[in-house]
Amino acid sequence: MTALVQAFKSIMANKVRTFLTSLGIIIGTFSLFVLLAVGEGAGEAMQDTIRSLGSNIIMILPAPGMRFRARKVRFDEEDFLALKALDEAKQVVGYAEKTAIVGVGGRKFASRVKGIYGDYFRAMNLKLIKGRYLDYFDYNSTDRVVVIGSLLARRLFKEEDPIGKLIDIDGVKFEVVGVVDRESATFSLDNSSCFVGFKTFVAVWKIPFFNVFVLIARNEADVDALQNEAIRALYSRWGEDFIVEYDVLNQQELLSTMEKIGDIFKFFLGVVASISLIVGGIGIMNIMLVSVAERTREIGIRRAIGATKFNILVMFILEAVALSLVGAVVGLILGWWAVKFVDKLGYAVSYNWGQVIVATLFPVVVGVVFGFFPAWRAACLNVVEALRYE
Amino acid sequence: MKGATETAKIILVSSLRKSYLIGSEKLEVLKGVDFEVRRGEFVCIMGPSGSGKSTLMHLLGCLDSPDSGSYILDGVEVSTLSDSQLARVRNQKIGFVFQAFFLIPWATVYENVELPLIYAGIPFYRRRKKVLAALEYVDMQHRIWHKPSQLSGGERQRVAIARAIVNDPTLILADEPTGNLDTKRSQMVMNLFKRLNKQGKTVVIVTHDPEITTWAERVVYVRDGVIEKEEVLKNDSFGSSF
């Protein structure tokens, strides 16, 4: 305890240096905490969304990892009709999507545009809060009409009524006919997306195939049969490629797939944050080496009056830990603010004591690891030479 | 002769040798030193620079280990002790006073004096009393929260002496303790050593200043790595056994 107090006193003797050294750890802890909160939040939001869809749902999605590669399977209207023809299917929805810039007046936002075919809104449990859903005529024409998510509506129009207004999507004007909201989820991508008819989507963006199918079974007992029938129908059209490139998932499988994707996502976010922490650790090692050199005489004095090598080792490791702890605490406070801010913006974040503990312990481990080498050097100094050091 | 005198001798050094490697050349600094100090004695080790007296002082202070020979400090053979055992010996049995004071600059007077007690593992509530007593002994209790840089040379050396005695060592080992002080302050510091000696502490001072030797009971002259001669002075000694 005395030693830790001493360590803090010692690093506080040089405040500017302490701050600059801790900066790496501050940034590292900050990003670790924020990325954990955002990653966790996004994961939870996805899970919530899927849970809210009910247990009758089956989704046909590109397999993870297949998303960005060129795929051989390109679903068209015939696939849609083949699925629609299945006895167990109450409802079939197909959609394609892409990222687009949505703007009105001077405001611009990155958003997702979904070109939908079939009643996406009811299948995905999106509630109409203003105007109307897309209708039969919208699905079968290329009229430039759009339904937007509630969060996007708030961003684009603030308190104004968006119905009947024109918005700009990738440079093309669309008339807003409705606003939808998913309230059951803490956060949903759909709340910040735009929805246009599939034929309109093809006309504007020239992507003439579906990315995803959503099937709703007539009742829960039909889900397994529907899943098998859907696989059979699409396999007969696309063969092995379909099996390789697509997953046909029921609600349970969707949840576990989302969890897996979420874990991978979090892992990579964690790696990114860890890299900045390690860079911070190298900064600490650097300054500790300088400190050991500067305080060679002091080390000699301490050894002369009875400090063992171990005492010196512990002293410098504790100083490194104190440095990283200062960084961790500052980084956490800043991170906490940032996460609250992101939360207020309406994005999904999730933070708990577990993340706080991880974001504090990790820097401390970094301090011990990177403080060890300088401390070992200090401990191994020859007492007589250290005392003579000018 | 032995037995009774054994415990009376706080330092018993025989055929102590130490050499250093300078580049590829081996430099023999101590070439077999035989030497002893009785408990309660006030001894000066004199010698010109390069005589090996500093090396001798480092060995006596357990800051370094000899190549060969034996060194019995307060009944314990220390020449074969491990690094951490030596640290313990330095902490428990020896109080160092250096020419350049060697106080830790960013620590207060109090913290400097407290340091040996921390390494001795004494709990904080028992340290305070000891630190204050040591500072009172050297009449520095009014400067407890000052930093060494705010003190004069004489004051710094008194703080260093307080640090040397705080853990109640049996041997006070001083290396040119007045080297950085003027005459008046030297007198004050030497008086402190004399007082400590009268109260039973063994004091060994390494110096090249003949003025200092007048305070001692006995002067040991070192030259070219061996003891050249010894001289017993008529001083009113308290601990001397003759």
XYZ file of C-alpha atoms in Angstrom:
632
model
C 0.000 0.000 0.000
C 2.779 2.375 1.016
C 4.531 1.375 -2.192
C 1.493 2.211 -4.332
C 1.095 5.595 -2.645
C 4.795 6.202 -3.284
C 4.324 5.234 -6.926
C 1.514 7.755 -7.374
C 3.526 10.459 -5.632
C 6.432 9.738 -7.889
C 4.455 9.961 -11.141
C 2.655 13.080 -9.930
C 6.011 14.770 -9.450
C 6.108 15.124 -13.235
C 2.567 15.876 -14.321
C 3.104 16.825 -17.951
C 5.153 13.731 -18.613
C 2.631 11.575 -16.801
C -0.183 12.992 -18.891
C 1.636 12.555 -22.185
C 2.696 9.032 -21.284
C -0.815 8.101 -20.215
C -2.289 9.525 -23.401
C -1.740 6.273 -25.266
C -3.494 4.350 -22.506
C -6.244 6.986 -22.311
C -6.979 6.569 -26.009
C -6.670 2.798 -25.781
C -9.005 2.484 -22.808
C -11.416 4.943 -24.353
C -11.665 3.002 -27.584
C -11.806 -0.350 -25.811
C -14.706 0.779 -23.644
C -16.613 2.534 -26.436
C -16.118 -0.280 -28.940
C -17.183 -2.890 -26.385
C -20.309 -0.872 -25.606
C -21.156 -0.313 -29.264
C -20.397 -3.914 -30.237
C -22.437 -5.277 -27.368
C -25.247 -2.827 -28.138
C -25.383 -3.702 -31.816
C -25.436 -7.391 -30.951
C -28.247 -6.978 -28.440
C -30.242 -4.857 -30.890
C -29.994 -7.537 -33.564
C -31.105 -10.199 -31.093
C -34.008 -8.035 -29.934
C -35.082 -7.438 -33.507
C -35.032 -11.126 -34.361
C -36.920 -12.005 -31.192
C -39.584 -9.456 -32.043
C -40.216 -11.131 -35.401
C -41.974 -14.086 -33.871
C -41.135 -17.761 -34.125
C -42.819 -18.380 -37.470
C -40.070 -16.646 -39.397
C -37.557 -18.177 -41.768
C -34.892 -16.089 -43.438
C -32.806 -16.961 -46.466
C -29.590 -14.987 -46.113
C -26.155 -14.936 -47.700
C -23.898 -17.092 -45.513
C -21.551 -15.081 -43.260
C -18.403 -14.360 -45.195
C -20.276 -14.736 -48.499
C -21.769 -11.285 -48.182
C -19.098 -9.273 -49.921
C -17.912 -11.754 -52.461
C -19.339 -12.148 -55.921
C -22.056 -14.737 -55.669
C -23.184 -17.056 -58.406
C -26.718 -17.332 -57.044
C -28.831 -14.347 -58.066
C -32.439 -14.639 -56.927
C -35.057 -13.239 -59.260
C -38.822 -13.063 -59.459
C -39.076 -16.741 -60.328
C -37.459 -17.682 -57.041
C -39.887 -15.406 -55.288
C -42.807 -17.091 -56.994
C -41.416 -20.558 -56.267
C -41.315 -19.728 -52.555
C -44.705 -18.100 -52.680
C -46.120 -21.304 -54.132
C -45.147 -23.329 -51.053
C -48.176 -24.514 -49.094
C -46.793 -23.692 -45.684
C -45.847 -20.114 -46.580
C -48.292 -17.519 -45.367
C -46.145 -14.680 -46.582
C -42.995 -14.235 -48.666
C -40.907 -11.113 -48.889
C -37.819 -10.580 -50.969
C -35.494 -7.620 -50.821
C -32.262 -6.197 -52.086
C -30.351 -3.538 -50.233
C -27.512 -1.116 -50.583
C -25.966 1.796 -48.707
C -27.055 5.199 -49.942
C -26.745 8.860 -49.079
C -30.096 10.298 -48.088
C -30.592 14.042 -47.906
C -33.105 16.797 -47.629
C -32.179 20.449 -47.805
C -28.607 20.641 -46.548
C -28.794 17.564 -44.291
C -27.257 14.321 -45.503
C -27.038 10.914 -43.864
C -25.692 7.528 -44.789
C -28.556 5.063 -44.754
C -29.617 1.656 -46.055
C -32.086 1.466 -48.922
C -34.121 -1.712 -49.189
C -35.876 -2.569 -52.415
C -38.721 -4.739 -51.148
C -41.137 -7.102 -52.853
C -44.033 -8.305 -50.767
C -45.216 -6.885 -47.467
C -41.913 -6.436 -45.679
C -43.477 -4.190 -43.047
C -45.913 -6.747 -41.682
C -43.468 -9.637 -42.014
C -40.833 -7.703 -40.080
C -43.226 -6.199 -37.556
C -42.691 -2.565 -38.517
C -45.438 -0.317 -37.207
C -46.801 2.501 -39.337
C -46.690 5.760 -37.444
C -47.441 8.190 -40.273
C -48.794 8.095 -43.830
C -49.163 4.649 -45.416
C -47.196 1.496 -46.190
C -46.076 0.782 -49.755
C -48.978 -0.848 -51.584
C -49.614 -3.182 -54.471
C -49.239 -0.388 -56.995
C -45.942 0.752 -55.544
C -44.553 -2.790 -55.731
C -45.549 -3.111 -59.333
C -44.434 0.258 -60.644
C -41.253 2.243 -60.701
C -42.798 5.295 -59.020
C -40.311 7.177 -56.862
C -42.074 6.762 -53.519
C -40.413 5.813 -50.260
C -41.285 4.762 -46.713
C -38.680 5.816 -44.162
C -37.725 4.627 -40.687
C -38.707 6.733 -37.682
C -35.138 7.623 -36.673
C -34.263 8.721 -40.205
C -37.468 10.773 -40.328
C -36.471 12.523 -37.109
C -33.009 13.260 -38.431
C -34.183 14.548 -41.794
C -37.260 16.483 -40.755
C -36.959 17.114 -36.992
C -40.502 17.967 -35.881
C -41.832 18.564 -39.405
C -44.292 16.168 -41.040
C -42.341 14.253 -43.696
C -45.374 12.945 -45.577
C -45.527 14.308 -49.116
C -42.016 15.805 -48.873
C -39.331 15.008 -51.390
C -36.060 13.464 -50.259
C -32.929 12.833 -52.200
C -31.554 9.260 -52.287
C -28.249 8.939 -54.136
C -29.258 11.963 -56.226
C -32.747 10.705 -57.097
C -35.840 12.451 -55.736
C -38.375 10.310 -53.858
C -41.663 11.255 -52.280
C -42.089 10.168 -48.676
C -45.381 8.321 -48.264
C -44.961 6.764 -44.839
C -42.945 6.498 -41.658
C -42.458 3.170 -39.887
C -41.040 2.263 -36.510
C -39.833 -0.826 -34.738
C -40.533 -0.111 -31.107
C -39.993 -3.548 -29.661
C -36.227 -3.356 -30.190
C -33.964 -0.998 -28.293
C -32.455 -0.083 -31.597
C -33.025 -1.186 -35.101
C -31.301 -0.666 -38.389
C -34.756 -0.509 -39.976
C -35.526 2.647 -38.008
C -32.845 4.437 -39.979
C -33.469 2.770 -43.353
C -35.510 3.680 -46.452
C -37.899 1.308 -48.181
C -38.781 1.463 -51.861
C -40.530 -0.993 -54.140
C -38.254 -3.629 -55.674
C -39.045 -2.561 -59.233
C -38.214 1.031 -58.389
C -35.001 -0.159 -56.740
C -33.988 -2.055 -59.890
C -34.800 0.925 -62.082
C -32.731 3.334 -60.005
C -29.774 1.188 -58.840
C -29.734 -1.510 -61.510
C -29.378 -4.361 -59.022
C -31.931 -6.802 -60.443
C -31.810 -9.562 -57.867
C -32.922 -10.296 -54.315
C -30.442 -10.528 -51.514
C -32.684 -11.901 -48.819
C -36.006 -13.729 -48.574
C -38.216 -13.627 -45.527
C -40.830 -16.380 -45.149
C -43.566 -16.518 -42.601
C -45.062 -19.941 -41.916
C -48.807 -20.370 -41.565
C -48.306 -21.637 -38.039
C -45.496 -22.699 -35.762
C -45.891 -26.400 -36.534
C -45.190 -25.677 -40.223
C -41.854 -23.985 -39.680
C -39.697 -27.102 -40.115
C -41.617 -28.215 -43.193
C -41.417 -24.738 -44.700
C -37.691 -24.622 -44.073
C -37.202 -27.939 -45.899
C -39.507 -27.014 -48.747
C -37.777 -23.685 -49.260
C -34.366 -25.355 -49.390
C -35.690 -27.942 -51.873
C -37.272 -25.272 -54.083
C -34.180 -23.107 -54.315
C -31.791 -26.074 -54.569
C -33.695 -27.319 -57.579
C -33.082 -23.962 -59.278
C -29.487 -23.209 -58.204
C -27.957 -26.516 -57.176
C -24.888 -26.757 -54.915
C -24.130 -23.037 -55.239
C -27.235 -22.237 -53.243
C -26.133 -24.508 -50.386
C -22.688 -22.953 -50.333
C -23.711 -19.338 -50.599
C -26.916 -19.138 -48.599
C -28.262 -20.069 -45.192
C -31.913 -20.889 -44.568
C -32.486 -20.109 -40.930
C -35.365 -20.280 -38.477
C -35.593 -17.953 -35.510
C -33.368 -20.025 -33.203
C -30.742 -20.413 -35.912
C -30.942 -16.700 -36.698
C -30.320 -15.877 -33.054
C -27.297 -18.117 -32.803
C -25.965 -16.902 -36.171
C -26.358 -13.298 -35.048
C -24.605 -14.157 -31.815
C -21.724 -15.686 -33.730
C -21.475 -12.678 -36.029
C -21.683 -10.407 -32.983
C -18.862 -12.298 -31.287
C -16.635 -12.014 -34.345
C -17.497 -8.327 -34.590
C -16.675 -7.769 -30.920
C -13.477 -9.748 -31.236
C -12.234 -7.540 -34.056
C -13.264 -4.363 -32.251
C -11.412 -5.684 -29.199
C -8.314 -6.376 -31.288
C -8.358 -2.850 -32.688
C -8.641 -1.367 -29.195
C -5.978 -3.715 -27.866
C -3.537 -2.541 -30.501
C -3.888 1.044 -29.308
C -3.442 -0.131 -25.723
C -0.287 -1.996 -26.657
C 1.046 1.106 -28.411
C 0.251 2.967 -25.173
C 2.160 0.294 -23.284
C 5.218 0.824 -25.447
C 4.994 4.534 -24.577
C 5.023 3.606 -20.912
C 7.993 1.315 -21.357
C 9.830 4.090 -23.147
C 9.259 6.681 -20.454
C 10.005 4.172 -17.686
C 13.381 3.475 -19.283
C 14.074 7.209 -19.285
C 12.919 7.424 -15.688
C 15.173 4.564 -14.611
C 18.153 6.225 -16.269
C 17.357 9.574 -14.641
C 16.911 8.025 -11.240
C 19.944 5.763 -11.269
C 21.378 7.659 -8.293
C 18.104 7.324 -6.384
C 18.084 3.592 -7.074
C 21.621 3.399 -5.660
C 20.558 5.305 -2.539
C 17.554 3.068 -2.003
C 19.661 -0.043 -2.436
C 22.294 1.326 -0.023
C 19.765 1.879 2.747
C 18.265 -1.558 2.418
C 16.071 -1.960 -0.663
C 16.403 -5.392 -2.251
C 16.340 -5.974 -6.000
C 12.787 -7.128 -5.546
C 11.830 -3.859 -3.795
C 13.209 -1.865 -6.738
C 11.502 -4.143 -9.254
C 8.160 -3.737 -7.524
C 8.651 0.012 -7.176
C 9.090 0.585 -10.896
C 6.402 -1.887 -11.931
C 3.996 -0.096 -9.598
C 4.935 3.203 -11.197
C 4.178 1.764 -14.624
C 0.898 0.404 -13.279
C 0.095 3.771 -11.710
C 0.724 5.452 -15.062
C -1.562 3.046 -16.893
C -4.158 3.214 -14.132
C -4.307 7.004 -14.458
C -4.739 6.542 -18.206
C -7.376 3.878 -17.694
C -9.434 5.995 -15.316
C -9.312 9.075 -17.552
C -10.032 6.935 -20.626
C -12.985 5.312 -18.879
C -14.480 8.638 -17.841
C -14.158 9.975 -21.383
C -15.462 6.691 -22.773
C -18.445 6.783 -20.428
C -19.316 10.245 -21.674
C -18.917 9.208 -25.290
C -21.120 6.144 -24.814
C -23.825 8.230 -23.106
C -23.651 10.631 -26.016
C -23.945 7.867 -28.599
C -26.833 6.453 -26.579
C -28.590 9.814 -26.724
C -28.127 9.954 -30.484
C -30.326 6.883 -30.643
C -27.710 4.267 -31.504
C -27.601 0.997 -29.683
C -25.040 0.846 -26.909
C -24.829 -1.496 -24.007
C -22.487 -1.028 -21.093
C -22.147 -2.838 -17.833
C -19.682 -3.315 -14.990
C -18.083 -6.212 -16.827
C -16.898 -3.873 -19.553
C -15.680 -1.334 -16.992
C -13.668 -4.048 -15.275
C -12.205 -5.306 -18.552
C -11.349 -1.756 -19.632
C -9.587 -1.157 -16.290
C -7.827 -4.479 -15.857
C -6.452 -4.624 -19.375
C -4.437 -1.374 -19.024
C -3.148 -2.576 -15.653
C -1.930 -5.784 -17.264
C -0.343 -3.673 -19.989
C 1.395 -1.618 -17.272
C 2.802 -4.715 -15.587
C 3.952 -6.267 -18.865
C 5.573 -3.158 -20.285
C 6.847 -1.932 -16.932
C 8.656 -5.170 -16.247
C 11.635 -4.679 -18.521
C 12.548 -1.170 -17.294
C 11.959 -2.272 -13.704
C 14.153 -5.322 -14.190
C 16.892 -3.078 -15.529
C 16.568 -0.834 -12.497
C 16.706 -3.782 -10.125
C 19.840 -5.162 -11.746
C 21.857 -1.962 -11.488
C 25.115 -2.324 -9.609
C 24.750 -0.472 -6.304
C 28.201 1.121 -6.276
C 27.978 2.223 -9.900
C 24.460 3.575 -9.364
C 25.696 5.658 -6.427
C 28.556 7.057 -8.498
C 26.230 7.879 -11.430
C 26.147 11.588 -12.212
C 42.483 -14.150 22.915
C 39.437 -15.300 20.975
C 35.967 -15.870 22.368
C 35.665 -12.872 24.596
C 37.062 -10.489 22.033
C 34.973 -11.970 19.233
C 31.787 -10.129 20.110
C 33.714 -7.034 21.035
C 34.839 -6.770 17.428
C 32.164 -5.348 15.212
C 34.309 -5.493 12.093
C 36.760 -8.290 11.493
C 38.353 -8.248 8.060
C 41.063 -10.617 6.897
C 42.909 -10.944 3.575
C 40.207 -9.019 1.763
C 40.866 -8.796 -1.959
C 38.978 -6.982 -4.674
C 39.843 -6.294 -8.273
C 38.003 -4.684 -11.136
C 38.101 -5.300 -14.831
C 38.881 -2.108 -16.662
C 38.463 -3.021 -20.287
C 40.394 -6.246 -20.548
C 42.848 -5.307 -17.830
C 42.435 -6.552 -14.300
C 43.023 -3.823 -11.756
C 43.754 -5.056 -8.276
C 42.393 -2.452 -5.884
C 42.563 -4.261 -2.547
C 45.497 -6.600 -2.167
C 44.740 -8.385 1.071
C 43.452 -6.091 3.782
C 43.500 -7.171 7.438
C 41.698 -4.866 9.746
C 39.355 -4.752 12.700
C 37.111 -2.363 14.553
C 35.992 -2.822 18.147
C 32.429 -2.189 19.190
C 31.978 1.442 20.139
C 35.139 2.596 18.472
C 35.588 5.809 16.433
C 37.857 4.985 13.511
C 39.050 7.011 10.541
C 40.213 5.372 7.338
C 42.687 7.712 5.636
C 44.280 7.491 2.275
C 44.928 9.411 -0.918
C 42.589 8.977 -3.866
C 43.280 5.735 -5.691
C 44.498 4.087 -2.512
C 41.506 1.727 -2.425
C 39.817 3.329 0.552
C 36.556 3.867 -1.341
C 36.498 0.231 -2.406
C 37.199 -0.752 1.192
C 34.338 1.435 2.324
C 32.005 -0.213 -0.241
C 32.982 -3.645 1.026
C 32.609 -2.606 4.671
C 29.208 -1.175 3.799
C 28.126 -4.406 2.108
C 27.497 -2.490 -1.098
C 29.823 -4.863 -2.904
C 31.252 -8.328 -2.308
C 34.965 -9.141 -2.081
C 36.719 -11.519 -4.500
C 38.267 -13.378 -1.602
C 38.925 -13.034 2.091
C 36.570 -12.839 4.984
C 34.506 -10.057 6.474
C 32.708 -10.675 9.726
C 30.297 -7.880 10.574
C 28.766 -8.024 14.031
C 29.437 -11.755 14.231
C 28.099 -12.598 10.763
C 30.246 -13.627 7.797
C 28.890 -11.319 5.100
C 31.313 -11.963 2.230
C 29.239 -14.931 1.078
C 25.751 -13.513 1.566
C 23.294 -13.185 -1.301
C 22.240 -9.872 -2.758
C 19.001 -9.658 -0.797
C 20.679 -10.789 2.424
C 23.243 -8.005 1.951
C 20.407 -5.524 1.467
C 18.992 -6.676 4.781
C 22.350 -6.276 6.500
C 22.691 -2.745 5.101
C 19.216 -1.969 6.295
C 19.542 -3.386 9.816
C 23.179 -2.936 10.788
C 24.655 -0.078 8.817
C 23.818 3.613 8.651
C 25.378 5.357 5.653
C 26.397 8.992 5.462
C 27.730 10.141 2.082
C 29.725 13.142 0.946
C 26.992 14.289 -1.471
C 24.273 13.571 1.148
C 22.379 11.344 -1.296
C 18.927 12.417 -0.250
C 16.092 11.695 -2.661
C 15.358 15.120 -4.172
C 11.625 14.825 -4.766
C 10.892 13.396 -1.321
C 10.487 15.494 1.826
C 12.842 15.402 4.784
C 10.368 13.170 6.583
C 10.035 10.758 3.667
C 13.795 10.537 3.251
C 14.313 9.601 6.876
C 11.372 7.203 6.782
C 12.745 5.200 3.850
C 14.987 2.706 5.735
C 12.050 1.912 8.023
C 9.830 1.152 5.030
C 12.400 -1.289 3.686
C 12.685 -2.769 7.188
C 8.974 -3.536 6.955
C 8.023 -1.454 9.969
C 4.313 -0.534 9.898
C 3.522 3.125 9.320
C 2.085 3.806 12.767
C 5.403 2.818 14.349
C 7.522 4.680 11.812
C 6.390 8.165 12.739
C 7.785 8.097 16.264
C 11.140 6.793 15.097
C 11.432 9.342 12.285
C 10.599 12.254 14.599
C 13.061 11.010 17.204
C 15.852 10.759 14.636
C 15.100 14.229 13.278
C 15.022 15.630 16.781
C 18.390 14.047 17.471
C 19.963 16.018 14.630
C 17.841 19.067 15.487
C 15.978 19.090 12.180
C 12.431 18.577 13.444
C 11.453 22.069 12.248
C 12.121 21.195 8.606
C 10.139 18.005 8.308
C 8.089 18.942 5.231
C 10.872 20.674 3.325
C 12.493 19.225 0.235
C 16.285 18.706 0.321
C 16.714 21.510 -2.232
C 15.279 23.962 0.316
C 17.963 23.081 2.875
C 21.561 24.187 3.329
C 24.399 21.696 2.958
C 24.794 21.294 6.699
C 21.092 20.723 7.133
C 21.053 18.141 4.380
C 23.881 16.252 6.003
C 22.051 16.302 9.328
C 18.989 14.852 7.598
C 21.238 12.208 6.052
C 22.563 11.397 9.532
C 19.003 11.143 10.824
C 18.297 8.672 8.026
C 21.443 6.736 8.954
C 20.435 6.338 12.602
C 16.668 5.963 12.270
C 16.772 2.178 12.088
C 19.207 1.997 15.043
C 22.202 0.440 13.263
C 25.260 -0.851 15.089
C 27.691 0.734 12.644
C 27.715 4.225 11.181
C 29.719 4.348 7.993
C 30.527 7.774 6.595
C 32.250 8.537 3.307
C 33.828 12.020 3.351
C 30.855 13.336 5.345
C 32.265 16.860 5.519
C 33.642 16.983 1.992
C 30.955 19.360 0.771
C 30.737 21.506 3.937
C 32.503 24.578 5.278
C 34.470 24.491 8.524
C 31.662 25.550 10.822
C 29.195 23.036 9.419
C 31.873 20.338 9.405
C 32.338 20.922 13.113
C 28.631 20.554 13.700
C 28.423 17.323 11.750
C 31.533 15.886 13.407
C 30.079 16.773 16.782
C 27.036 14.716 15.878
C 29.232 11.733 15.056
C 31.100 12.198 18.322
C 27.854 12.309 20.252
C 26.601 9.171 18.509
C 29.899 7.488 19.310
C 29.633 8.429 22.980
C 26.219 6.873 23.069
C 27.699 3.590 21.964
C 27.568 3.643 18.167
C 30.584 2.454 16.285
C 31.621 5.125 13.802
C 33.860 4.542 10.786
C 34.700 7.550 8.641
C 36.513 7.334 5.336
C 38.311 10.583 4.505
C 41.413 12.131 3.062
C 41.094 15.204 5.291
C 43.678 15.125 8.141
C 41.518 17.576 10.097
C 38.808 14.942 10.485
C 41.190 12.361 11.881
C 41.694 14.442 15.021
C 38.195 13.405 16.091
C 38.986 9.709 15.917
C 40.441 7.327 18.450
C 42.316 5.460 15.809
C 43.355 6.180 12.247
C 43.956 3.481 9.656
C 46.079 4.517 6.695
C 45.414 2.796 3.373
C 47.860 2.982 0.507
C 48.101 0.946 -2.700
C 45.443 -1.497 -1.609
C 46.930 -2.484 1.740
C 46.871 -1.107 5.278
C 50.017 0.970 5.507
C 49.934 1.780 9.204
C 47.634 2.391 12.146
C 47.796 5.190 14.647
C 46.068 5.306 18.039
C 45.173 8.825 19.121
C 44.596 9.924 22.687
C 40.954 10.706 22.582
C 38.445 10.485 25.356
C 36.803 7.325 24.176
C 33.697 5.906 25.627
C 33.428 2.536 23.973
C 37.120 1.732 23.832
C 38.029 -1.236 25.923
C 41.493 -0.355 27.026
